[in-house]
PDB file of C-alpha atoms (C1' of nucleotides) in Angstrom:
ATOM      1  CA  MET R   6      -0.015  -0.326  -0.214  1.00 36.00           C
ATOM      2  CA  GLU R   7       2.491   2.680  -1.154  1.00 31.00           C
ATOM      3  CA  ASN R   8       0.045   4.852  -2.266  1.00 35.00           C
ATOM      4  CA  ASN R   9      -3.716   4.942  -2.549  1.00 34.00           C
ATOM      5  CA  LYS R  10      -3.678   8.119  -5.333  1.00 33.00           C
ATOM      6  CA  MET R  11      -7.190   7.293  -6.957  1.00 34.00           C
ATOM      7  CA  MET R  12      -6.847   3.575  -7.155  1.00 35.00           C
ATOM      8  CA  GLY R  13      -9.573   1.914  -5.582  1.00 33.00           C
ATOM      9  CA  VAL R  14     -12.050   4.446  -5.972  1.00 33.00           C
ATOM     10  CA  LYS R  15     -15.119   3.199  -4.757  1.00 34.00           C
ATOM     11  CA  LYS R  16     -18.166   3.924  -5.971  1.00 33.00           C
ATOM     12  CA  GLU R  17     -19.755   5.586  -3.298  1.00 33.00           C
ATOM     13  CA  ASP R  18     -16.951   7.982  -4.015  1.00 33.00           C
ATOM     14  CA  TYR R  19     -17.802   9.042  -7.082  1.00 33.00           C
ATOM     15  CA  ALA R  20     -20.537  11.704  -5.958  1.00 33.00           C
ATOM     16  CA  ALA R  21     -17.951  12.707  -3.344  1.00 32.00           C
ATOM     17  CA  ASN R  22     -15.476  14.043  -6.154  1.00 34.00           C
ATOM     18  CA  ILE R  23     -18.235  15.822  -8.105  1.00 31.00           C
ATOM     19  CA  GLY R  24     -19.401  19.749  -7.138  1.00 31.00           C
ATOM     20  CA  SER R  25     -17.090  21.329  -8.125  1.00 32.00           C
ATOM     21  CA  SER R  26     -17.693  24.309 -10.777  1.00 33.00           C
ATOM     22  CA  SER R  27     -14.500  25.101 -12.386  1.00 33.00           C
ATOM     23  CA  LEU R  28     -14.773  22.420 -14.892  1.00 33.00           C
ATOM     24  CA  PRO R  29     -12.753  22.522 -17.595  1.00 33.00           C
ATOM     25  CA  SER R  30     -14.131  22.980 -20.980  1.00 35.00           C
ATOM     26  CA  CYS R  31     -12.180  22.521 -23.896  1.00 37.00           C
ATOM     27  CA  ASN R  32     -14.118  19.921 -26.115  1.00 38.00           C
ATOM     28  CA  ASN R  33     -11.667  21.208 -29.117  1.00 42.00           C
ATOM     29  CA  TYR R  34     -12.415  18.109 -31.454  1.00 47.00           C
ATOM     30  CA  PRO R  35     -14.888  16.511 -33.475  1.00 53.00           C
ATOM     31  CA  PHE R  36     -18.091  16.328 -31.804  1.00 58.00           C
ATOM     32  CA  PHE R  37     -21.399  14.507 -32.835  1.00 58.00           C
ATOM     33  CA  ASP R  38     -24.038  15.193 -31.060  1.00 56.00           C
ATOM     34  CA  PHE R  39     -26.935  12.314 -31.611  1.00 50.00           C
ATOM     35  CA  SER R  40     -29.151  13.076 -28.777  1.00 48.00           C
ATOM     36  CA  GLU R  41     -32.305  14.196 -30.941  1.00 45.00           C
ATOM     37  CA  ASP R  42     -32.599  12.086 -33.642  1.00 40.00           C
ATOM     38  CA  LYS R  43     -35.345  12.952 -36.089  1.00 38.00           C
ATOM     39  CA  GLY R  44     -37.034   9.573 -36.671  1.00 36.00           C
ATOM     40  CA  SER R  45     -35.088   7.189 -38.934  1.00 35.00           C
ATOM     41  CA  LEU R  46     -33.142   9.716 -40.782  1.00 36.00           C
ATOM     42  CA  GLY R  47     -29.717   8.451 -41.879  1.00 35.00           C
ATOM     43  CA  PHE R  48     -26.569   9.950 -40.439  1.00 36.00           C
ATOM     44  CA  MET R  49     -26.033  12.023 -43.514  1.00 35.00           C
ATOM     45  CA  GLU R  50     -29.501  13.185 -44.153  1.00 37.00           C
ATOM     46  CA  LEU R  51     -29.144  14.499 -40.007  1.00 35.00           C
ATOM     47  CA  LEU R  52     -26.436  16.456 -41.733  1.00 33.00           C
ATOM     48  CA  GLY R  53     -28.372  17.675 -44.256  1.00 34.00           C
ATOM     49  CA  VAL R  54     -25.454  16.821 -46.720  1.00 35.00           C
ATOM     50  CA  GLN R  55     -25.367  15.029 -50.275  1.00 36.00           C
ATOM     51  CA  ASP R  56     -22.256  15.159 -51.018  1.00 37.00           C
ATOM     52  CA  TYR R  57     -19.976  13.335 -48.965  1.00 35.00           C
ATOM     53  CA  ASN R  58     -17.161  14.140 -49.935  1.00 37.00           C
ATOM     54  CA  HIS R  59     -17.945  17.578 -49.450  1.00 37.00           C
ATOM     55  CA  LEU R  60     -17.863  16.889 -46.240  1.00 34.00           C
ATOM     56  CA  LEU R  61     -14.707  15.285 -45.253  1.00 35.00           C
ATOM     57  CA  ASP R  62     -13.988  18.945 -46.115  1.00 35.00           C
ATOM     58  CA  PHE R  63     -14.464  20.296 -42.979  1.00 35.00           C
ATOM     59  CA  PRO R  64     -15.349  22.704 -42.030  1.00 34.00           C
ATOM     60  CA  LEU R  65     -18.944  21.247 -42.436  1.00 32.00           C
ATOM     61  CA  SER R  66     -21.815  22.691 -44.669  1.00 33.00           C
ATOM     62  CA  SER R  67     -24.250  25.233 -42.927  1.00 32.00           C
ATOM     63  CA  HIS R  68     -26.673  22.446 -41.630  1.00 33.00           C
ATOM     64  CA  VAL R  69     -24.405  21.305 -39.279  1.00 33.00           C
ATOM     65  CA  SER R  70     -23.766  22.832 -35.875  1.00 33.00           C
ATOM     66  CA  VAL R  71     -20.416  23.807 -34.966  1.00 34.00           C
ATOM     67  CA  PRO R  72     -20.214  25.326 -31.431  1.00 34.00           C
ATOM     68  CA  GLN R  73     -17.673  28.067 -31.397  1.00 34.00           C
ATOM     69  CA  THR R  74     -15.334  26.255 -29.637  1.00 34.00           C
ATOM     70  CA  SER R  75     -13.875  25.363 -32.707  1.00 33.00           C
ATOM     71  CA  ALA R  76     -12.798  29.735 -33.129  1.00 32.00           C
ATOM     72  CA  VAL R  77     -11.961  29.991 -29.548  1.00 34.00           C
ATOM     73  CA  LYS R  78      -8.511  29.554 -29.539  1.00 35.00           C
ATOM     74  CA  GLU R  79      -7.104  28.580 -25.905  1.00 34.00           C
ATOM     75  CA  PRO R  80      -4.110  30.082 -25.464  1.00 34.00           C
ATOM     76  CA  PRO R  81      -1.926  26.725 -23.443  1.00 33.00           C
ATOM     77  CA  GLU R  82      -2.190  28.003 -19.740  1.00 34.00           C
ATOM     78  CA  THR R  83      -6.224  27.872 -20.187  1.00 34.00           C
ATOM     79  CA  LYS R  84      -6.387  24.327 -20.946  1.00 35.00           C
ATOM     80  CA  LYS R  85      -8.390  23.864 -18.123  1.00 36.00           C
ATOM     81  CA  GLU R  86     -10.128  26.965 -18.105  1.00 35.00           C
ATOM     82  CA  CYS R  87     -11.413  27.390 -21.284  1.00 34.00           C
ATOM     83  CA  SER R  88     -13.842  28.940 -19.313  1.00 32.00           C
ATOM     84  CA  GLU R  89     -16.023  31.442 -21.180  1.00 31.00           C
ATOM     85  CA  VAL R  90     -17.069  28.863 -23.854  1.00 33.00           C
ATOM     86  CA  THR R  91     -20.633  29.011 -22.488  1.00 33.00           C
ATOM     87  CA  ASN R  92     -24.201  28.420 -23.583  1.00 33.00           C
ATOM     88  CA  ASN R  93     -24.339  31.235 -26.071  1.00 34.00           C
ATOM     89  CA  GLN R  94     -22.566  28.748 -28.094  1.00 34.00           C
ATOM     90  CA  GLN R  95     -25.112  26.151 -28.149  1.00 34.00           C
ATOM     91  CA  PRO R  96     -25.750  24.905 -31.888  1.00 32.00           C
ATOM     92  CA  THR R  97     -27.636  27.563 -33.508  1.00 33.00           C
ATOM     93  CA  THR R  98     -29.952  25.188 -35.246  1.00 32.00           C
ATOM     94  CA  PRO R  99     -30.947  22.573 -33.112  1.00 31.00           C
ATOM     95  CA  ASN R 100     -33.921  21.545 -35.061  1.00 32.00           C
ATOM     96  CA  SER R 101     -31.935  21.478 -38.359  1.00 32.00           C
ATOM     97  CA  SER R 102     -29.598  18.741 -37.051  1.00 32.00           C
ATOM     98  CA  SER R 103     -28.236  17.753 -33.609  1.00 36.00           C
ATOM     99  CA  ILE R 104     -24.493  17.113 -35.096  1.00 35.00           C
ATOM    100  CA  SER R 105     -21.965  19.743 -33.754  1.00 38.00           C
ATOM    101  CA  SER R 106     -18.607  19.205 -34.657  1.00 36.00           C
ATOM    102  CA  ALA R 107     -15.429  20.939 -33.730  1.00 35.00           C
ATOM    103  CA  SER R 108     -11.765  21.576 -34.741  1.00 34.00           C
ATOM    104  CA  SER R 109     -12.102  19.109 -37.679  1.00 33.00           C
ATOM    105  CA  GLU R 110      -9.557  20.264 -39.765  1.00 31.00           C
ATOM    106  CA  VAL R 111      -7.820  18.997 -36.575  1.00 34.00           C
ATOM    107  CA  LEU R 112      -8.729  15.955 -37.064  1.00 33.00           C
ATOM    108  CA  TYR R 113      -7.721  15.452 -40.688  1.00 34.00           C
ATOM    109  CA  ASP R 114      -4.259  16.923 -40.150  1.00 33.00           C
ATOM    110  CA  GLU R 115      -4.267  14.065 -38.220  1.00 34.00           C
ATOM    111  CA  GLN R 116      -5.917  11.660 -40.382  1.00 33.00           C
ATOM    112  CA  ASN R 117      -3.244  12.754 -42.867  1.00 35.00           C
ATOM    113  CA  LYS R 118      -0.419  11.425 -40.464  1.00 34.00           C
ATOM    114  CA  THR R 119       0.542   7.970 -41.255  1.00 34.00           C
ATOM    115  CA  VAL R 120      -1.143   6.320 -37.838  1.00 33.00           C
ATOM    116  CA  ASP R 121       0.498   3.957 -36.384  1.00 35.00           C
ATOM    117  CA  LEU R 122      -1.618   1.299 -36.186  1.00 34.00           C
ATOM    118  CA  ALA R 123       0.367  -1.062 -34.701  1.00 35.00           C
ATOM    119  CA  PRO R 124      -2.008  -2.976 -31.860  1.00 35.00           C
ATOM    120  CA  GLU R 125      -0.252  -1.308 -28.752  1.00 36.00           C
ATOM    121  CA  HIS R 126      -1.773  -4.690 -26.930  1.00 35.00           C
ATOM    122  CA  GLN R 127       0.441  -6.871 -28.925  1.00 36.00           C
ATOM    123  CA  LYS R 128       3.578  -5.204 -27.374  1.00 37.00           C
ATOM    124  CA  THR R 129       5.384  -6.127 -24.959  1.00 40.00           C
ATOM    125  CA  LYS R 130       5.520  -3.747 -21.863  1.00 41.00           C
ATOM    126  CA  GLU R 131       9.553  -3.168 -22.315  1.00 42.00           C
ATOM    127  CA  GLN R 132       8.752  -2.019 -25.611  1.00 40.00           C
ATOM    128  CA  LEU R 133       6.012   0.554 -24.622  1.00 42.00           C
ATOM    129  CA  LYS R 134       8.153   1.936 -22.319  1.00 42.00           C
ATOM    130  CA  ALA R 135      10.604   2.296 -24.188  1.00 41.00           C
ATOM    131  CA  LYS R 136       8.460   3.981 -26.881  1.00 40.00           C
ATOM    132  CA  LYS R 137       7.033   6.051 -23.992  1.00 40.00           C
ATOM    133  CA  THR R 138      10.823   7.054 -23.332  1.00 42.00           C
ATOM    134  CA  ASN R 139      11.417   8.142 -26.422  1.00 44.00           C
ATOM    135  CA  GLN R 140       8.179   9.867 -27.332  1.00 47.00           C
ATOM    136  CA  LYS R 141       5.074  11.345 -26.261  1.00 50.00           C
ATOM    137  CA  ARG R 142       2.030   8.409 -26.403  1.00 54.00           C
ATOM    138  CA  GLN R 143       0.995   9.882 -29.660  1.00 57.00           C
ATOM    139  CA  ARG R 144      -3.048   9.785 -29.654  1.00 62.00           C
ATOM    140  CA  GLU R 145      -4.938   8.231 -32.248  1.00 66.00           C
ATOM    141  CA  PRO R 146      -7.542  10.844 -33.947  1.00 70.00           C
ATOM    142  CA  ARG R 147     -10.674  10.746 -31.714  1.00 74.00           C
ATOM    143  CA  PHE R 148     -14.553  11.559 -32.623  1.00 77.00           C
ATOM    144  CA  ALA R 149     -17.370  11.544 -29.590  1.00 78.00           C
ATOM    145  CA  PHE R 150     -21.058  11.989 -29.771  1.00 77.00           C
ATOM    146  CA  MET R 151     -23.462  12.186 -27.447  1.00 81.00           C
ATOM    147  CA  THR R 152     -26.432  10.073 -27.847  1.00 80.00           C
ATOM    148  CA  LYS R 153     -29.392   9.823 -25.668  1.00 79.00           C
ATOM    149  CA  SER R 154     -29.643   6.532 -24.732  1.00 74.00           C
ATOM    150  CA  GLU R 155     -30.930   4.097 -21.749  1.00 73.00           C
ATOM    151  CA  VAL R 156     -27.957   1.984 -22.545  1.00 73.00           C
ATOM    152  CA  ASP R 157     -24.045   3.065 -21.996  1.00 72.00           C
ATOM    153  CA  HIS R 158     -22.781   0.438 -24.638  1.00 72.00           C
ATOM    154  CA  LEU R 159     -24.775   1.476 -27.734  1.00 70.00           C
ATOM    155  CA  GLU R 160     -23.973  -1.442 -30.174  1.00 73.00           C
ATOM    156  CA  ASP R 161     -22.373   0.037 -33.366  1.00 74.00           C
ATOM    157  CA  GLY R 162     -21.976  -3.811 -35.347  1.00 78.00           C
ATOM    158  CA  TYR R 163     -18.193  -3.876 -33.789  1.00 83.00           C
ATOM    159  CA  ARG R 164     -17.480  -6.113 -30.947  1.00 86.00           C
ATOM    160  CA  TRP R 165     -15.583  -4.692 -27.710  1.00 90.00           C
ATOM    161  CA  ARG R 166     -13.923  -5.646 -24.659  1.00 91.00           C
ATOM    162  CA  LYS R 167     -14.080  -3.959 -21.480  1.00 92.00           C
ATOM    163  CA  TYR R 168     -10.760  -3.042 -20.265  1.00 92.00           C
ATOM    164  CA  GLY R 169     -11.569  -0.811 -17.729  1.00 91.00           C
ATOM    165  CA  GLN R 170     -13.727   1.877 -15.632  1.00 92.00           C
ATOM    166  CA  LYS R 171     -12.721   4.730 -14.030  1.00 90.00           C
ATOM    167  CA  ALA R 172     -14.298   7.160 -12.174  1.00 88.00           C
ATOM    168  CA  VAL R 173     -14.671  10.738 -13.858  1.00 86.00           C
ATOM    169  CA  LYS R 174     -14.189  13.580 -11.732  1.00 82.00           C
ATOM    170  CA  ASN R 175     -16.690  16.405 -11.881  1.00 79.00           C
ATOM    171  CA  SER R 176     -19.521  13.017 -12.679  1.00 81.00           C
ATOM    172  CA  PRO R 177     -21.211  10.730 -10.850  1.00 84.00           C
ATOM    173  CA  PHE R 178     -21.418   8.795 -13.681  1.00 86.00           C
ATOM    174  CA  PRO R 179     -17.663   6.317 -14.497  1.00 88.00           C
ATOM    175  CA  ARG R 180     -15.796   6.042 -17.888  1.00 91.00           C
ATOM    176  CA  SER R 181     -16.311   2.614 -19.044  1.00 92.00           C
ATOM    177  CA  TYR R 182     -13.406   1.590 -21.921  1.00 93.00           C
ATOM    178  CA  TYR R 183     -13.456  -0.653 -24.275  1.00 92.00           C
ATOM    179  CA  ARG R 184     -11.275  -2.069 -26.934  1.00 90.00           C
ATOM    180  CA  CYS R 185     -12.158  -3.611 -30.044  1.00 88.00           C
ATOM    181  CA  THR R 186     -11.585  -7.545 -30.226  1.00 85.00           C
ATOM    182  CA  SER R 187     -10.028  -7.593 -33.842  1.00 81.00           C
ATOM    183  CA  VAL R 188      -7.015  -9.331 -33.170  1.00 74.00           C
ATOM    184  CA  SER R 189      -5.697  -6.444 -35.546  1.00 76.00           C
ATOM    185  CA  CYS R 190      -7.916  -3.520 -34.684  1.00 80.00           C
ATOM    186  CA  ASN R 191      -6.600  -1.046 -32.321  1.00 79.00           C
ATOM    187  CA  VAL R 192      -9.992   0.921 -32.030  1.00 85.00           C
ATOM    188  CA  LYS R 193     -10.940   1.828 -28.461  1.00 88.00           C
ATOM    189  CA  LYS R 194     -13.832   3.993 -27.367  1.00 88.00           C
ATOM    190  CA  ARG R 195     -14.766   5.442 -23.912  1.00 89.00           C
ATOM    191  CA  VAL R 196     -18.189   5.278 -22.910  1.00 90.00           C
ATOM    192  CA  GLU R 197     -19.555   7.748 -20.081  1.00 88.00           C
ATOM    193  CA  ARG R 198     -22.927   9.703 -19.079  1.00 86.00           C
ATOM    194  CA  SER R 199     -23.348  13.027 -18.870  1.00 82.00           C
ATOM    195  CA  PHE R 200     -23.921  13.850 -15.224  1.00 76.00           C
ATOM    196  CA  SER R 201     -26.307  16.782 -16.097  1.00 77.00           C
ATOM    197  CA  ASP R 202     -28.080  14.469 -17.805  1.00 79.00           C
ATOM    198  CA  PRO R 203     -27.970  10.700 -16.971  1.00 79.00           C
ATOM    199  CA  SER R 204     -30.247   9.963 -20.442  1.00 82.00           C
ATOM    200  CA  ILE R 205     -27.193  10.935 -22.574  1.00 84.00           C
ATOM    201  CA  VAL R 206     -24.696   9.180 -23.491  1.00 85.00           C
ATOM    202  CA  VAL R 207     -21.476  10.226 -24.392  1.00 85.00           C
ATOM    203  CA  THR R 208     -19.119   8.162 -26.772  1.00 87.00           C
ATOM    204  CA  THR R 209     -15.741   8.378 -27.678  1.00 86.00           C
ATOM    205  CA  TYR R 210     -13.876   6.772 -30.410  1.00 86.00           C
ATOM    206  CA  GLU R 211     -10.096   6.714 -31.057  1.00 84.00           C
ATOM    207  CA  GLY R 212      -8.396   4.910 -33.566  1.00 80.00           C
ATOM    208  CA  GLN R 213      -9.859   3.419 -36.504  1.00 78.00           C
ATOM    209  CA  HIS R 214     -11.431  -0.347 -37.468  1.00 79.00           C
ATOM    210  CA  THR R 215      -8.799  -2.419 -39.635  1.00 74.00           C
ATOM    211  CA  HIS R 216     -11.639  -4.342 -40.503  1.00 77.00           C
ATOM    212  CA  PRO R 217     -15.330  -4.303 -41.345  1.00 71.00           C
ATOM    213  CA  SER R 218     -18.022  -4.726 -39.563  1.00 69.00           C
ATOM    214  CA  PRO R 219     -18.720  -8.118 -38.172  1.00 66.00           C
ATOM    215  CA  VAL R 220     -22.498  -7.507 -38.511  1.00 59.00           C
ATOM    216  CA  MET R 221     -22.477  -4.833 -41.525  1.00 53.00           C
ATOM    217  CA  GLY R 222     -21.099  -6.587 -43.573  1.00 48.00           C
ATOM    218  CA  ARG R 223     -21.245  -4.837 -47.591  1.00 42.00           C
ATOM    219  CA  SER R 224     -24.478  -3.273 -46.187  1.00 41.00           C
ATOM    220  CA  ASN R 225     -22.011  -0.389 -45.170  1.00 40.00           C
ATOM    221  CA  ASN R 226     -21.495   1.515 -48.285  1.00 39.00           C
ATOM    222  CA  PHE R 227     -20.016   4.458 -46.906  1.00 37.00           C
ATOM    223  CA  GLY R 228     -16.382   3.803 -46.003  1.00 34.00           C
ATOM    224  CA  THR R 229     -16.147   3.597 -49.642  1.00 34.00           C
ATOM    225  CA  VAL R 230     -18.268   6.430 -50.463  1.00 33.00           C
ATOM    226  CA  MET R 231     -15.869   8.673 -48.015  1.00 35.00           C
ATOM    227  CA  SER R 232     -12.275   8.581 -49.197  1.00 36.00           C
ATOM    228  CA  GLY R 233     -10.319   8.497 -46.725  1.00 38.00           C
ATOM    229  CA  SER R 234      -9.862   7.244 -42.987  1.00 43.00           C
ATOM    230  CA  ALA R 235     -12.628  10.198 -42.066  1.00 43.00           C
ATOM    231  CA  GLY R 236     -14.941   7.887 -44.378  1.00 44.00           C
ATOM    232  CA  ASN R 237     -14.149   5.053 -41.749  1.00 49.00           C
ATOM    233  CA  TYR R 238     -15.168   7.272 -38.740  1.00 50.00           C
ATOM    234  CA  MET R 239     -18.313   8.686 -40.450  1.00 48.00           C
ATOM    235  CA  SER R 240     -19.633   5.062 -41.480  1.00 50.00           C
ATOM    236  CA  GLN R 241     -19.194   3.745 -38.322  1.00 49.00           C
ATOM    237  CA  TYR R 242     -21.410   6.415 -36.517  1.00 50.00           C
ATOM    238  CA  TYR R 243     -23.548   6.673 -39.079  1.00 47.00           C
ATOM    239  CA  HIS R 244     -23.887   3.162 -38.573  1.00 48.00           C
ATOM    240  CA  GLN R 245     -24.487   3.617 -34.684  1.00 46.00           C
ATOM    241  CA  GLN R 246     -26.417   6.168 -35.437  1.00 45.00           C
ATOM    242  CA  GLN R 247     -28.954   4.077 -37.340  1.00 43.00           C
ATOM    243  CA  VAL R 248     -28.993   1.172 -34.762  1.00 42.00           C
ATOM    244  CA  HIS R 249     -29.289   3.757 -32.059  1.00 43.00           C
ATOM    245  CA  VAL R 250     -32.311   5.793 -34.054  1.00 40.00           C
ATOM    246  CA  ASN R 251     -33.985   2.309 -33.903  1.00 38.00           C
ATOM    247  CA  ALA R 252     -33.114   1.739 -30.233  1.00 38.00           C
ATOM    248  CA  LEU R 253     -34.618   5.194 -29.438  1.00 36.00           C
ATOM    249  CA  SER R 254     -37.785   4.258 -31.579  1.00 35.00           C
ATOM    250  CA  SER R 255     -38.054   1.105 -29.467  1.00 35.00           C
ATOM    251  CA  LEU R 256     -38.102   3.347 -26.577  1.00 34.00           C
ATOM    252  CA  GLY R 257     -39.960   5.945 -27.630  1.00 33.00           C
ATOM    253  CA  PHE R 258     -37.824   8.551 -27.198  1.00 35.00           C
ATOM    254  CA  LEU R 259     -38.625  10.010 -31.064  1.00 33.00           C
ATOM    255  CA  SER R 260     -42.501   9.738 -30.336  1.00 33.00           C
ATOM    256  CA  SER R 261     -42.143  13.553 -30.206  1.00 33.00           C
ATOM    257  CA  SER R 262     -40.509  16.508 -31.037  1.00 33.00           C
ATOM    258  CA  SER R 263     -41.231  19.281 -28.492  1.00 34.00           C
ATOM    259  CA  SER R 264     -39.901  22.555 -27.989  1.00 34.00           C
ATOM    260  CA  SER R 265     -38.603  21.696 -24.257  1.00 36.00           C
ATOM    261  CA  ARG R 266     -36.729  18.024 -26.037  1.00 36.00           C
ATOM    262  CA  ASN R 267     -34.896  20.836 -28.141  1.00 37.00           C
ATOM    263  CA  ALA R 268     -34.063  23.004 -25.245  1.00 35.00           C
ATOM    264  CA  THR R 269     -32.754  19.756 -24.071  1.00 36.00           C
ATOM    265  CA  PHE R 270     -30.396  19.148 -26.315  1.00 35.00           C
ATOM    266  CA  SER R 271     -29.577  22.403 -26.261  1.00 35.00           C
ATOM    267  CA  GLN R 272     -28.150  22.694 -22.551  1.00 36.00           C
ATOM    268  CA  GLU R 273     -26.639  19.272 -22.830  1.00 36.00           C
ATOM    269  CA  THR R 274     -24.423  20.615 -25.908  1.00 36.00           C
ATOM    270  CA  ALA R 275     -23.875  23.530 -24.072  1.00 33.00           C
ATOM    271  CA  LEU R 276     -22.533  21.236 -21.009  1.00 35.00           C
ATOM    272  CA  LEU R 277     -20.572  19.730 -23.109  1.00 39.00           C
ATOM    273  CA  SER R 278     -18.675  22.405 -24.369  1.00 36.00           C
ATOM    274  CA  ASP R 279     -19.178  24.090 -20.827  1.00 35.00           C
ATOM    275  CA  TYR R 280     -17.662  22.192 -18.870  1.00 36.00           C
ATOM    276  CA  GLY R 281     -15.844  20.005 -20.943  1.00 37.00           C
ATOM    277  CA  LEU R 282     -16.921  16.830 -19.781  1.00 37.00           C
ATOM    278  CA  LEU R 283     -14.165  15.350 -22.806  1.00 38.00           C
ATOM    279  CA  GLN R 284     -11.842  17.460 -22.057  1.00 39.00           C
ATOM    280  CA  ASP R 285      -9.281  15.248 -21.771  1.00 37.00           C
ATOM    281  CA  VAL R 286      -9.644  14.510 -25.748  1.00 36.00           C
ATOM    282  CA  VAL R 287      -8.567  17.498 -26.521  1.00 36.00           C
ATOM    283  CA  PRO R 288      -5.527  16.357 -28.955  1.00 34.00           C
ATOM    284  CA  SER R 289      -3.002  18.354 -26.790  1.00 34.00           C
ATOM    285  CA  HIS R 290      -1.132  20.050 -29.966  1.00 37.00           C
ATOM    286  CA  MET R 291      -4.736  21.212 -30.650  1.00 37.00           C
ATOM    287  CA  LEU R 292      -4.339  23.304 -27.357  1.00 33.00           C
ATOM    288  CA  LYS R 293      -0.703  24.150 -28.201  1.00 36.00           C
ATOM    289  CA  GLU R 294      -1.627  26.486 -31.184  1.00 37.00           C
ATOM    290  CA  ASP R 295       1.221  25.394 -33.226  1.00 39.00           C
TER     291      ASP R 295
ATOM    292  C1'  DC L  25     -13.860 -23.302 -21.832  1.00 60.05           C
ATOM    293  C1'  DG L  26     -13.937 -19.433 -24.244  1.00 60.05           C
ATOM    294  C1'  DT L  27     -15.423 -15.048 -23.757  1.00 60.05           C
ATOM    295  C1'  DG L  28     -16.314 -10.854 -21.401  1.00 60.05           C
ATOM    296  C1'  DT L  29     -16.283  -8.089 -17.429  1.00 60.05           C
ATOM    297  C1'  DT L  30     -14.981  -6.148 -12.717  1.00 60.05           C
ATOM    298  C1'  DT L  31     -11.706  -4.295 -10.288  1.00 60.05           C
ATOM    299  C1'  DG L  32      -7.203  -3.025  -7.669  1.00 60.05           C
ATOM    300  C1'  DA L  33      -3.158  -1.893  -8.635  1.00 60.05           C
ATOM    301  C1'  DC L  34      -0.439   0.242 -11.741  1.00 60.05           C
ATOM    302  C1'  DC L  35       2.063   3.913 -15.108  1.00 60.05           C
ATOM    303  C1'  DC L  36       2.515   7.713 -16.798  1.00 60.05           C
ATOM    304  C1'  DG L  37       1.679  13.314 -18.102  1.00 60.05           C
ATOM    305  C1'  DC L  38       1.253  17.299 -15.758  1.00 60.05           C
ATOM    306  C1'  DG L  39      -0.022  21.176 -12.865  1.00 60.05           C
ATOM    307  C1'  DC L  40       1.596  23.562  -9.247  1.00 60.05           C
TER     308       DC L  40
ATOM    309  C1'  DG S  19       9.385  16.698  -6.969  1.00 60.05           C
ATOM    310  C1'  DC S  20       4.589  15.714  -5.480  1.00 60.05           C
ATOM    311  C1'  DG S  21       0.115  14.710  -5.917  1.00 60.05           C
ATOM    312  C1'  DC S  22      -3.689  14.239  -8.839  1.00 60.05           C
ATOM    313  C1'  DG S  23      -6.022  11.878 -12.242  1.00 60.05           C
ATOM    314  C1'  DG S  24      -6.551   9.430 -17.108  1.00 60.05           C
ATOM    315  C1'  DG S  25      -5.818   5.464 -18.786  1.00 60.05           C
ATOM    316  C1'  DT S  26      -4.430   0.539 -18.818  1.00 60.05           C
ATOM    317  C1'  DC S  27      -2.660  -4.164 -16.931  1.00 60.05           C
ATOM    318  C1'  DA S  28      -4.222  -7.865 -15.642  1.00 60.05           C
ATOM    319  C1'  DA S  29      -5.927 -11.315 -12.221  1.00 60.05           C
ATOM    320  C1'  DA S  30      -9.952 -13.258 -10.583  1.00 60.05           C
ATOM    321  C1'  DC S  31     -14.939 -13.860 -11.662  1.00 60.05           C
ATOM    322  C1'  DA S  32     -19.483 -14.493 -14.062  1.00 60.05           C
ATOM    323  C1'  DC S  33     -21.512 -16.652 -17.725  1.00 60.05           C
ATOM    324  C1'  DG S  34     -23.552 -19.083 -21.381  1.00 60.05           C
TER     325       DG S  34
END
DNA sequence: CGTGTTTGACCCGCGC
DNA sequence: GCGCGGGTCAAACACG
């Protein structure tokens, strides 16, 4: 018992960790918000985009609400204090699209890199250690989106194995870590609930699948329609959204579209901007503004 | 028995 | 340097 640090945080302690009002707020990375569905529309329809290749050339079209976080340039020292990103940056068109994105171009800078997809979990600890000593850990580009769901782990067509769960600071809900079970696939995802609205699940994907979806088969054409790795992302999210739309329908989430629900959506989007539930997914170079 | 989950321990980066 | 918090590992466990 040399150190207790934060290990072994009991569930009862989750609540004890929250309560701080000065939450980080730098979700400067692509963020898709699926919290409100408009029936069984597809992902691209939700985007209101027909030219998918054009979509790849972010910034997104006018149908997509881009939180002003993408325009806010935080100096590095304000990494945890991008505090003034507040509700007035809500997506301007919550009715037309529930998708928000930020700093997408950074993502594509990432994408343009030759991302080392070597399965890290197959490397030895020594290799990992050596790698880490030689260079900072390189993060895969990440996408996050919100989904209103009763279940934490949404079915997205891939098989995932949970490898960890941690208490999240400022949230009573734990964050779960999943890894794609495919041997050569290095994709990870994190799932956590919004602490202001427990019905909203925030899913963050990291990496790219190196294999087709086990259940999608050839039905997924987005990966080919959309050139580049971004297409893979989009196809994954598109699929997830499709699946989830079905889930929402079955749960009755889509039965109404009152303005109050839109308000909920806006608030939630603002929350993510303000409180930075996903603050850690901001690529460091985005914060440093090279 | 194979597969997936749970959970305490460990490692690392970062801020102070 | 130290402590905090995020991320990962891996043994134990559960389940079909």
